[in-house]
Amino acid sequence: MQHAGIKFPPPLINVAFLLLGWGLEFLLPFYRFSQNAIMFLRGTASIFILFGIGIIVFSSSKFMKAKTPVAPWEPTTALVKTGPYVFSRNPIYLSYSIIHIGIALAFANVWMLFSIIPVVATLRVYAIAREEKYLEEKFGEEYRTYKKHVRRWL
């Protein structure tokens, strides 16, 4: 197997479900927040979004240092186990979820917030399961040992 078999960028899963949440809010409004609550949610959202972006940058830098591509549709040349990968096998997917929550908070959209549930499930099936199978085939016991010591998300 040359790569994990992922054919399109996983963040598009988040985008699709955020758009679905936006559409559902337009068609079936769930809850209207007060102006004060919206201001609080937007402040909180900025923290989530900046934190998520920080994780992506830090995680990607570890891939660059190991000279292996970040894109899951390219062949992996090294197993990255440093930086955020000490705590999570999937910090970039975790960061997409953090940013997703931040965007939902920024829009004060409960449908967008709830859509994180199918996003996580879809990422698990579409991306993570394929990547784990690929990495196990490519790195064997080294990856299995890593999986035993590091959680998938946190």
PDB file of N, CA, C and O in Angstrom, residues 110-146:
ATOM      1  N   VAL A 110     -26.228  26.139  17.351  1.00  0.00           N
ATOM      2  CA  VAL A 110     -26.296  24.861  18.068  1.00  0.00           C
ATOM      3  C   VAL A 110     -26.235  23.689  17.092  1.00  0.00           C
ATOM      4  O   VAL A 110     -25.616  22.662  17.386  1.00  0.00           O
ATOM      5  N   TRP A 111     -26.844  23.822  15.903  1.00  0.00           N
ATOM      6  CA  TRP A 111     -26.770  22.746  14.905  1.00  0.00           C
ATOM      7  C   TRP A 111     -25.319  22.481  14.507  1.00  0.00           C
ATOM      8  O   TRP A 111     -24.908  21.321  14.367  1.00  0.00           O
ATOM      9  N   MET A 112     -24.563  23.543  14.285  1.00  0.00           N
ATOM     10  CA  MET A 112     -23.140  23.377  13.952  1.00  0.00           C
ATOM     11  C   MET A 112     -22.403  22.673  15.092  1.00  0.00           C
ATOM     12  O   MET A 112     -21.558  21.818  14.858  1.00  0.00           O
ATOM     13  N   LEU A 113     -22.740  23.056  16.311  1.00  0.00           N
ATOM     14  CA  LEU A 113     -22.095  22.441  17.476  1.00  0.00           C
ATOM     15  C   LEU A 113     -22.409  20.945  17.546  1.00  0.00           C
ATOM     16  O   LEU A 113     -21.520  20.122  17.710  1.00  0.00           O
ATOM     17  N   PHE A 114     -23.669  20.591  17.367  1.00  0.00           N
ATOM     18  CA  PHE A 114     -24.066  19.181  17.391  1.00  0.00           C
ATOM     19  C   PHE A 114     -23.445  18.393  16.237  1.00  0.00           C
ATOM     20  O   PHE A 114     -23.233  17.190  16.344  1.00  0.00           O
ATOM     21  N   SER A 115     -23.161  19.076  15.141  1.00  0.00           N
ATOM     22  CA  SER A 115     -22.620  18.372  13.970  1.00  0.00           C
ATOM     23  C   SER A 115     -21.213  17.828  14.215  1.00  0.00           C
ATOM     24  O   SER A 115     -20.717  17.034  13.415  1.00  0.00           O
ATOM     25  N   ILE A 116     -20.584  18.199  15.324  1.00  0.00           N
ATOM     26  CA  ILE A 116     -19.265  17.649  15.638  1.00  0.00           C
ATOM     27  C   ILE A 116     -19.351  16.141  15.863  1.00  0.00           C
ATOM     28  O   ILE A 116     -18.395  15.405  15.602  1.00  0.00           O
ATOM     29  N   ILE A 117     -20.496  15.656  16.295  1.00  0.00           N
ATOM     30  CA  ILE A 117     -20.657  14.216  16.570  1.00  0.00           C
ATOM     31  C   ILE A 117     -20.504  13.397  15.282  1.00  0.00           C
ATOM     32  O   ILE A 117     -19.663  12.492  15.229  1.00  0.00           O
ATOM     33  N   PRO A 118     -21.268  13.687  14.218  1.00  0.00           N
ATOM     34  CA  PRO A 118     -21.040  12.913  12.993  1.00  0.00           C
ATOM     35  C   PRO A 118     -19.679  13.202  12.349  1.00  0.00           C
ATOM     36  O   PRO A 118     -19.127  12.336  11.665  1.00  0.00           O
ATOM     37  N   VAL A 119     -19.120  14.385  12.591  1.00  0.00           N
ATOM     38  CA  VAL A 119     -17.785  14.685  12.061  1.00  0.00           C
ATOM     39  C   VAL A 119     -16.762  13.717  12.650  1.00  0.00           C
ATOM     40  O   VAL A 119     -15.971  13.113  11.928  1.00  0.00           O
ATOM     41  N   VAL A 120     -16.773  13.579  13.961  1.00  0.00           N
ATOM     42  CA  VAL A 120     -15.815  12.691  14.631  1.00  0.00           C
ATOM     43  C   VAL A 120     -16.009  11.250  14.153  1.00  0.00           C
ATOM     44  O   VAL A 120     -15.032  10.545  13.866  1.00  0.00           O
ATOM     45  N   ALA A 121     -17.250  10.824  14.033  1.00  0.00           N
ATOM     46  CA  ALA A 121     -17.524   9.465  13.564  1.00  0.00           C
ATOM     47  C   ALA A 121     -17.042   9.272  12.126  1.00  0.00           C
ATOM     48  O   ALA A 121     -16.430   8.247  11.796  1.00  0.00           O
ATOM     49  N   THR A 122     -17.297  10.253  11.280  1.00  0.00           N
ATOM     50  CA  THR A 122     -16.872  10.168   9.878  1.00  0.00           C
ATOM     51  C   THR A 122     -15.352  10.189   9.765  1.00  0.00           C
ATOM     52  O   THR A 122     -14.771   9.408   9.002  1.00  0.00           O
ATOM     53  N   LEU A 123     -14.699  11.068  10.511  1.00  0.00           N
ATOM     54  CA  LEU A 123     -13.225  11.093  10.498  1.00  0.00           C
ATOM     55  C   LEU A 123     -12.660   9.756  10.951  1.00  0.00           C
ATOM     56  O   LEU A 123     -11.677   9.266  10.390  1.00  0.00           O
ATOM     57  N   ARG A 124     -13.281   9.176  11.956  1.00  0.00           N
ATOM     58  CA  ARG A 124     -12.818   7.877  12.476  1.00  0.00           C
ATOM     59  C   ARG A 124     -12.852   6.809  11.389  1.00  0.00           C
ATOM     60  O   ARG A 124     -11.915   6.062  11.209  1.00  0.00           O
ATOM     61  N   VAL A 125     -13.962   6.760  10.642  1.00  0.00           N
ATOM     62  CA  VAL A 125     -14.120   5.734   9.615  1.00  0.00           C
ATOM     63  C   VAL A 125     -13.340   6.088   8.344  1.00  0.00           C
ATOM     64  O   VAL A 125     -12.607   5.254   7.809  1.00  0.00           O
ATOM     65  N   TYR A 126     -13.507   7.312   7.856  1.00  0.00           N
ATOM     66  CA  TYR A 126     -12.923   7.704   6.571  1.00  0.00           C
ATOM     67  C   TYR A 126     -11.412   7.868   6.632  1.00  0.00           C
ATOM     68  O   TYR A 126     -10.706   7.423   5.729  1.00  0.00           O
ATOM     69  N   ALA A 127     -10.899   8.499   7.664  1.00  0.00           N
ATOM     70  CA  ALA A 127      -9.481   8.836   7.695  1.00  0.00           C
ATOM     71  C   ALA A 127      -8.684   8.014   8.707  1.00  0.00           C
ATOM     72  O   ALA A 127      -7.713   7.352   8.344  1.00  0.00           O
ATOM     73  N   ILE A 128      -9.076   8.060   9.952  1.00  0.00           N
ATOM     74  CA  ILE A 128      -8.254   7.470  11.012  1.00  0.00           C
ATOM     75  C   ILE A 128      -8.101   5.960  10.842  1.00  0.00           C
ATOM     76  O   ILE A 128      -6.981   5.436  10.933  1.00  0.00           O
ATOM     77  N   ALA A 129      -9.186   5.253  10.574  1.00  0.00           N
ATOM     78  CA  ALA A 129      -9.090   3.794  10.417  1.00  0.00           C
ATOM     79  C   ALA A 129      -8.164   3.431   9.259  1.00  0.00           C
ATOM     80  O   ALA A 129      -7.343   2.511   9.372  1.00  0.00           O
ATOM     81  N   ARG A 130      -8.277   4.155   8.165  1.00  0.00           N
ATOM     82  CA  ARG A 130      -7.413   3.895   7.001  1.00  0.00           C
ATOM     83  C   ARG A 130      -5.957   4.205   7.310  1.00  0.00           C
ATOM     84  O   ARG A 130      -5.066   3.455   6.928  1.00  0.00           O
ATOM     85  N   GLU A 131      -5.725   5.335   7.993  1.00  0.00           N
ATOM     86  CA  GLU A 131      -4.352   5.695   8.347  1.00  0.00           C
ATOM     87  C   GLU A 131      -3.737   4.674   9.295  1.00  0.00           C
ATOM     88  O   GLU A 131      -2.573   4.298   9.132  1.00  0.00           O
ATOM     89  N   GLU A 132      -4.516   4.252  10.289  1.00  0.00           N
ATOM     90  CA  GLU A 132      -3.980   3.286  11.248  1.00  0.00           C
ATOM     91  C   GLU A 132      -3.632   1.965  10.572  1.00  0.00           C
ATOM     92  O   GLU A 132      -2.592   1.378  10.857  1.00  0.00           O
ATOM     93  N   LYS A 133      -4.476   1.513   9.666  1.00  0.00           N
ATOM     94  CA  LYS A 133      -4.191   0.273   8.932  1.00  0.00           C
ATOM     95  C   LYS A 133      -2.912   0.438   8.105  1.00  0.00           C
ATOM     96  O   LYS A 133      -2.032  -0.427   8.107  1.00  0.00           O
ATOM     97  N   TYR A 134      -2.812   1.551   7.400  1.00  0.00           N
ATOM     98  CA  TYR A 134      -1.636   1.835   6.581  1.00  0.00           C
ATOM     99  C   TYR A 134      -0.365   1.903   7.428  1.00  0.00           C
ATOM    100  O   TYR A 134       0.650   1.279   7.102  1.00  0.00           O
ATOM    101  N   LEU A 135      -0.423   2.637   8.532  1.00  0.00           N
ATOM    102  CA  LEU A 135       0.763   2.788   9.382  1.00  0.00           C
ATOM    103  C   LEU A 135       1.159   1.464  10.034  1.00  0.00           C
ATOM    104  O   LEU A 135       2.354   1.180  10.189  1.00  0.00           O
ATOM    105  N   GLU A 136       0.184   0.651  10.366  1.00  0.00           N
ATOM    106  CA  GLU A 136       0.487  -0.658  10.940  1.00  0.00           C
ATOM    107  C   GLU A 136       1.176  -1.549   9.907  1.00  0.00           C
ATOM    108  O   GLU A 136       2.132  -2.256  10.224  1.00  0.00           O
ATOM    109  N   GLU A 137       0.687  -1.499   8.677  1.00  0.00           N
ATOM    110  CA  GLU A 137       1.323  -2.279   7.611  1.00  0.00           C
ATOM    111  C   GLU A 137       2.733  -1.759   7.318  1.00  0.00           C
ATOM    112  O   GLU A 137       3.656  -2.545   7.102  1.00  0.00           O
ATOM    113  N   LYS A 138       2.895  -0.461   7.331  1.00  0.00           N
ATOM    114  CA  LYS A 138       4.186   0.139   6.963  1.00  0.00           C
ATOM    115  C   LYS A 138       5.217   0.038   8.090  1.00  0.00           C
ATOM    116  O   LYS A 138       6.383  -0.248   7.832  1.00  0.00           O
ATOM    117  N   PHE A 139       4.809   0.295   9.332  1.00  0.00           N
ATOM    118  CA  PHE A 139       5.765   0.375  10.438  1.00  0.00           C
ATOM    119  C   PHE A 139       5.680  -0.791  11.429  1.00  0.00           C
ATOM    120  O   PHE A 139       6.493  -0.865  12.351  1.00  0.00           O
ATOM    121  N   GLY A 140       4.687  -1.650  11.249  1.00  0.00           N
ATOM    122  CA  GLY A 140       4.585  -2.875  12.032  1.00  0.00           C
ATOM    123  C   GLY A 140       4.574  -2.680  13.539  1.00  0.00           C
ATOM    124  O   GLY A 140       3.801  -1.901  14.080  1.00  0.00           O
ATOM    125  N   GLU A 141       5.479  -3.387  14.205  1.00  0.00           N
ATOM    126  CA  GLU A 141       5.519  -3.411  15.674  1.00  0.00           C
ATOM    127  C   GLU A 141       5.777  -2.029  16.269  1.00  0.00           C
ATOM    128  O   GLU A 141       5.261  -1.706  17.334  1.00  0.00           O
ATOM    129  N   GLU A 142       6.566  -1.218  15.591  1.00  0.00           N
ATOM    130  CA  GLU A 142       6.841   0.136  16.098  1.00  0.00           C
ATOM    131  C   GLU A 142       5.529   0.918  16.244  1.00  0.00           C
ATOM    132  O   GLU A 142       5.300   1.569  17.262  1.00  0.00           O
ATOM    133  N   TYR A 143       4.650   0.822  15.233  1.00  0.00           N
ATOM    134  CA  TYR A 143       3.381   1.535  15.311  1.00  0.00           C
ATOM    135  C   TYR A 143       2.441   0.889  16.328  1.00  0.00           C
ATOM    136  O   TYR A 143       1.749   1.584  17.064  1.00  0.00           O
ATOM    137  N   ARG A 144       2.404  -0.428  16.387  1.00  0.00           N
ATOM    138  CA  ARG A 144       1.536  -1.104  17.364  1.00  0.00           C
ATOM    139  C   ARG A 144       1.935  -0.729  18.793  1.00  0.00           C
ATOM    140  O   ARG A 144       1.085  -0.507  19.650  1.00  0.00           O
ATOM    141  N   THR A 145       3.224  -0.637  19.061  1.00  0.00           N
ATOM    142  CA  THR A 145       3.702  -0.225  20.385  1.00  0.00           C
ATOM    143  C   THR A 145       3.287   1.223  20.664  1.00  0.00           C
ATOM    144  O   THR A 145       2.820   1.545  21.759  1.00  0.00           O
ATOM    145  N   TYR A 146       3.442   2.082  19.674  1.00  0.00           N
ATOM    146  CA  TYR A 146       3.025   3.480  19.805  1.00  0.00           C
ATOM    147  C   TYR A 146       1.530   3.560  20.122  1.00  0.00           C
ATOM    148  O   TYR A 146       1.109   4.295  21.011  1.00  0.00           O
TER     149      TYR A 146
END
